PDB file of C-alpha atoms in Angstrom:
ATOM      1  CA  MET A  12       5.942  -8.873 -13.526  1.00 67.00           C
ATOM      2  CA  ILE A  13       5.149  -6.164 -16.061  1.00 72.00           C
ATOM      3  CA  LEU A  14       7.390  -3.754 -14.160  1.00 70.00           C
ATOM      4  CA  ALA A  15      10.301  -6.204 -14.299  1.00 75.00           C
ATOM      5  CA  ALA A  16       9.768  -6.857 -18.019  1.00 74.00           C
ATOM      6  CA  SER A  17       9.696  -3.108 -18.660  1.00 77.00           C
ATOM      7  CA  ALA A  18      12.950  -2.681 -16.733  1.00 76.00           C
ATOM      8  CA  ALA A  19      14.543  -5.476 -18.784  1.00 76.00           C
ATOM      9  CA  MET A  20      13.446  -3.872 -22.037  1.00 74.00           C
ATOM     10  CA  LEU A  21      14.699  -0.460 -20.915  1.00 73.00           C
ATOM     11  CA  GLY A  22      18.088  -1.829 -19.882  1.00 73.00           C
ATOM     12  CA  PHE A  23      18.429  -3.876 -23.058  1.00 70.00           C
ATOM     13  CA  ALA A  24      17.380  -1.062 -25.384  1.00 73.00           C
ATOM     14  CA  THR A  25      19.592   1.504 -23.692  1.00 72.00           C
ATOM     15  CA  LEU A  26      22.688  -0.660 -23.834  1.00 66.00           C
ATOM     16  CA  TRP A  27      21.943  -1.999 -27.310  1.00 66.00           C
ATOM     17  CA  PHE A  28      21.789   1.479 -28.788  1.00 71.00           C
ATOM     18  CA  THR A  29      24.842   2.732 -26.894  1.00 70.00           C
ATOM     19  CA  SER A  30      27.168  -0.261 -27.202  1.00 68.00           C
ATOM     20  CA  ALA A  31      25.676  -2.577 -29.862  1.00 67.00           C
ATOM     21  CA  ASN A  32      26.895  -5.547 -27.802  1.00 71.00           C
ATOM     22  CA  LEU A  33      24.094  -8.112 -27.722  1.00 71.00           C
ATOM     23  CA  TRP A  34      25.304 -10.251 -24.816  1.00 74.00           C
ATOM     24  CA  ALA A  35      26.163  -7.329 -22.556  1.00 73.00           C
ATOM     25  CA  SER A  36      22.806  -5.723 -23.326  1.00 74.00           C
ATOM     26  CA  LEU A  37      20.933  -8.937 -22.557  1.00 73.00           C
ATOM     27  CA  GLY A  38      22.880  -9.503 -19.344  1.00 77.00           C
ATOM     28  CA  ILE A  39      22.387  -5.982 -18.018  1.00 74.00           C
ATOM     29  CA  GLY A  40      18.718  -5.994 -19.030  1.00 78.00           C
ATOM     30  CA  LEU A  41      18.073  -9.270 -17.184  1.00 78.00           C
ATOM     31  CA  ALA A  42      20.044  -8.088 -14.147  1.00 80.00           C
ATOM     32  CA  LEU A  43      17.989  -4.907 -14.040  1.00 80.00           C
ATOM     33  CA  ALA A  44      14.781  -6.932 -14.316  1.00 84.00           C
ATOM     34  CA  GLY A  45      15.907  -9.170 -11.440  1.00 82.00           C
ATOM     35  CA  LEU A  46      16.664  -6.187  -9.215  1.00 84.00           C
ATOM     36  CA  VAL A  47      13.310  -4.546  -9.943  1.00 83.00           C
ATOM     37  CA  LEU A  48      11.468  -7.830  -9.341  1.00 84.00           C
ATOM     38  CA  ARG A  49      13.199  -8.361  -5.958  1.00 88.00           C
ATOM     39  CA  TRP A  50      12.428  -4.768  -4.936  1.00 87.00           C
ATOM     40  CA  HIS A  51       8.775  -5.152  -5.899  1.00 82.00           C
ATOM     41  CA  GLN A  52       8.406  -8.480  -4.064  1.00 85.00           C
ATOM     42  CA  ARG A  53       9.904  -6.950  -0.918  1.00 86.00           C
ATOM     43  CA  LEU A  54       7.377  -4.101  -1.074  1.00 79.00           C
ATOM     44  CA  VAL A  55       4.489  -6.542  -1.481  1.00 78.00           C
ATOM     45  CA  ARG A  56       5.666  -8.691   1.461  1.00 84.00           C
ATOM     46  CA  GLN A  57       5.955  -5.687   3.778  1.00 81.00           C
ATOM     47  CA  GLY A  58       2.388  -4.555   3.103  1.00 79.00           C
ATOM     48  CA  LEU A  59       1.049  -1.093   3.724  1.00 82.00           C
ATOM     49  CA  PRO A  60       2.844   1.077   6.269  1.00 87.00           C
ATOM     50  CA  PRO A  61       0.835   2.183   9.329  1.00 87.00           C
ATOM     51  CA  ASN A  62       0.232   5.722   8.073  1.00 89.00           C
ATOM     52  CA  ALA A  63      -1.189   4.413   4.777  1.00 89.00           C
ATOM     53  CA  ARG A  64      -3.495   2.033   6.663  1.00 91.00           C
ATOM     54  CA  GLU A  65      -4.747   4.944   8.792  1.00 92.00           C
ATOM     55  CA  ARG A  66      -5.379   7.107   5.721  1.00 92.00           C
ATOM     56  CA  LEU A  67      -7.265   4.217   4.135  1.00 92.00           C
ATOM     57  CA  ALA A  68      -9.438   3.809   7.241  1.00 92.00           C
ATOM     58  CA  MET A  69     -10.214   7.529   7.418  1.00 92.00           C
ATOM     59  CA  ARG A  70     -11.088   7.732   3.719  1.00 92.00           C
ATOM     60  CA  LEU A  71     -13.375   4.716   3.927  1.00 93.00           C
ATOM     61  CA  ALA A  72     -15.065   6.127   7.012  1.00 91.00           C
ATOM     62  CA  TRP A  73     -15.523   9.464   5.256  1.00 90.00           C
ATOM     63  CA  ARG A  74     -17.229   7.730   2.321  1.00 90.00           C
ATOM     64  CA  ARG A  75     -19.500   5.810   4.686  1.00 88.00           C
ATOM     65  CA  GLY A  76     -20.699   8.778   6.705  1.00 87.00           C
ATOM     66  CA  GLY A  77     -18.061   8.725   9.447  1.00 88.00           C
ATOM     67  CA  ARG A  78     -18.516   5.115  10.604  1.00 90.00           C
ATOM     68  CA  ILE A  79     -16.543   2.010   9.646  1.00 92.00           C
ATOM     69  CA  THR A  80     -16.287  -1.575  10.858  1.00 92.00           C
ATOM     70  CA  VAL A  81     -13.290  -3.875  10.955  1.00 92.00           C
ATOM     71  CA  ASP A  82     -14.884  -6.056   8.274  1.00 92.00           C
ATOM     72  CA  GLU A  83     -15.311  -3.095   5.911  1.00 92.00           C
ATOM     73  CA  LEU A  84     -11.673  -2.158   6.361  1.00 90.00           C
ATOM     74  CA  ALA A  85     -10.650  -5.783   5.835  1.00 90.00           C
ATOM     75  CA  GLN A  86     -12.625  -5.864   2.574  1.00 91.00           C
ATOM     76  CA  ALA A  87     -10.546  -2.897   1.398  1.00 88.00           C
ATOM     77  CA  GLY A  88      -7.428  -5.071   1.391  1.00 82.00           C
ATOM     78  CA  LEU A  89      -6.139  -5.362   4.951  1.00 86.00           C
ATOM     79  CA  ASN A  90      -6.168  -8.547   6.957  1.00 87.00           C
ATOM     80  CA  PRO A  91      -8.582  -8.429   9.927  1.00 90.00           C
ATOM     81  CA  HIS A  92      -5.773  -8.234  12.501  1.00 91.00           C
ATOM     82  CA  GLU A  93      -4.202  -5.194  10.786  1.00 89.00           C
ATOM     83  CA  ALA A  94      -7.624  -3.593  10.348  1.00 91.00           C
ATOM     84  CA  ARG A  95      -8.470  -3.931  14.053  1.00 92.00           C
ATOM     85  CA  ALA A  96      -5.015  -2.709  15.123  1.00 92.00           C
ATOM     86  CA  THR A  97      -5.300   0.305  12.823  1.00 92.00           C
ATOM     87  CA  LEU A  98      -8.708   1.315  14.150  1.00 93.00           C
ATOM     88  CA  GLU A  99      -7.608   0.808  17.766  1.00 93.00           C
ATOM     89  CA  ALA A 100      -4.525   2.966  17.142  1.00 93.00           C
ATOM     90  CA  LEU A 101      -6.752   5.713  15.748  1.00 92.00           C
ATOM     91  CA  CYS A 102      -8.962   5.422  18.854  1.00 91.00           C
ATOM     92  CA  ALA A 103      -5.938   5.613  21.139  1.00 92.00           C
ATOM     93  CA  ARG A 104      -4.951   8.874  19.457  1.00 90.00           C
ATOM     94  CA  GLY A 105      -8.468  10.251  19.909  1.00 88.00           C
ATOM     95  CA  LEU A 106      -9.404  10.378  16.228  1.00 89.00           C
ATOM     96  CA  CYS A 107     -12.350   8.005  16.540  1.00 90.00           C
ATOM     97  CA  ARG A 108     -14.331   6.133  19.162  1.00 90.00           C
ATOM     98  CA  ALA A 109     -15.735   2.611  19.422  1.00 89.00           C
ATOM     99  CA  ASP A 110     -19.400   2.562  18.447  1.00 85.00           C
ATOM    100  CA  GLY A 111     -20.995  -0.859  18.817  1.00 86.00           C
ATOM    101  CA  ASP A 112     -19.360  -3.231  16.366  1.00 88.00           C
ATOM    102  CA  GLY A 113     -17.666  -0.384  14.460  1.00 90.00           C
ATOM    103  CA  TYR A 114     -15.808   2.855  14.954  1.00 92.00           C
ATOM    104  CA  ARG A 115     -17.145   6.377  14.515  1.00 91.00           C
ATOM    105  CA  PHE A 116     -14.948   9.261  13.437  1.00 88.00           C
ATOM    106  CA  TYR A 117     -15.709  12.714  14.787  1.00 75.00           C
ATOM    107  CA  ASN A 118     -17.341  15.255  12.535  1.00 63.00           C
ATOM    108  CA  ASP A 119     -16.906  18.063  15.057  1.00 55.00           C
ATOM    109  CA  PRO A 120     -13.625  18.098  17.042  1.00 54.00           C
ATOM    110  CA  THR A 121     -15.328  19.883  19.977  1.00 56.00           C
ATOM    111  CA  ALA A 122     -17.995  17.150  20.306  1.00 52.00           C
ATOM    112  CA  ARG A 123     -15.753  14.595  21.999  1.00 52.00           C
TER     113      ARG A 123
END
């Protein structure tokens, strides 16, 4: 919402100082705010892309000593289904392995 209000103010101020037409400035400012708001809502609905989810999982595991659970990843902002799918995709690529109820990332690439 703040981003859309900022876009409206930017559009209004830019057109007000260049054209001094109040109604055109208001209209363009509101149209710009609407476009920014729609763009932002679409980004929020789509969620994190797969590569960002994988980076998040690896960073959390790094902070926790190389081991992470699905619940810990879900607490970081992913839903449990996405968290499990992300960790399983990392396992399928050989970047981690299942370890009890969690997943362990390798510290030494030759120790697989």
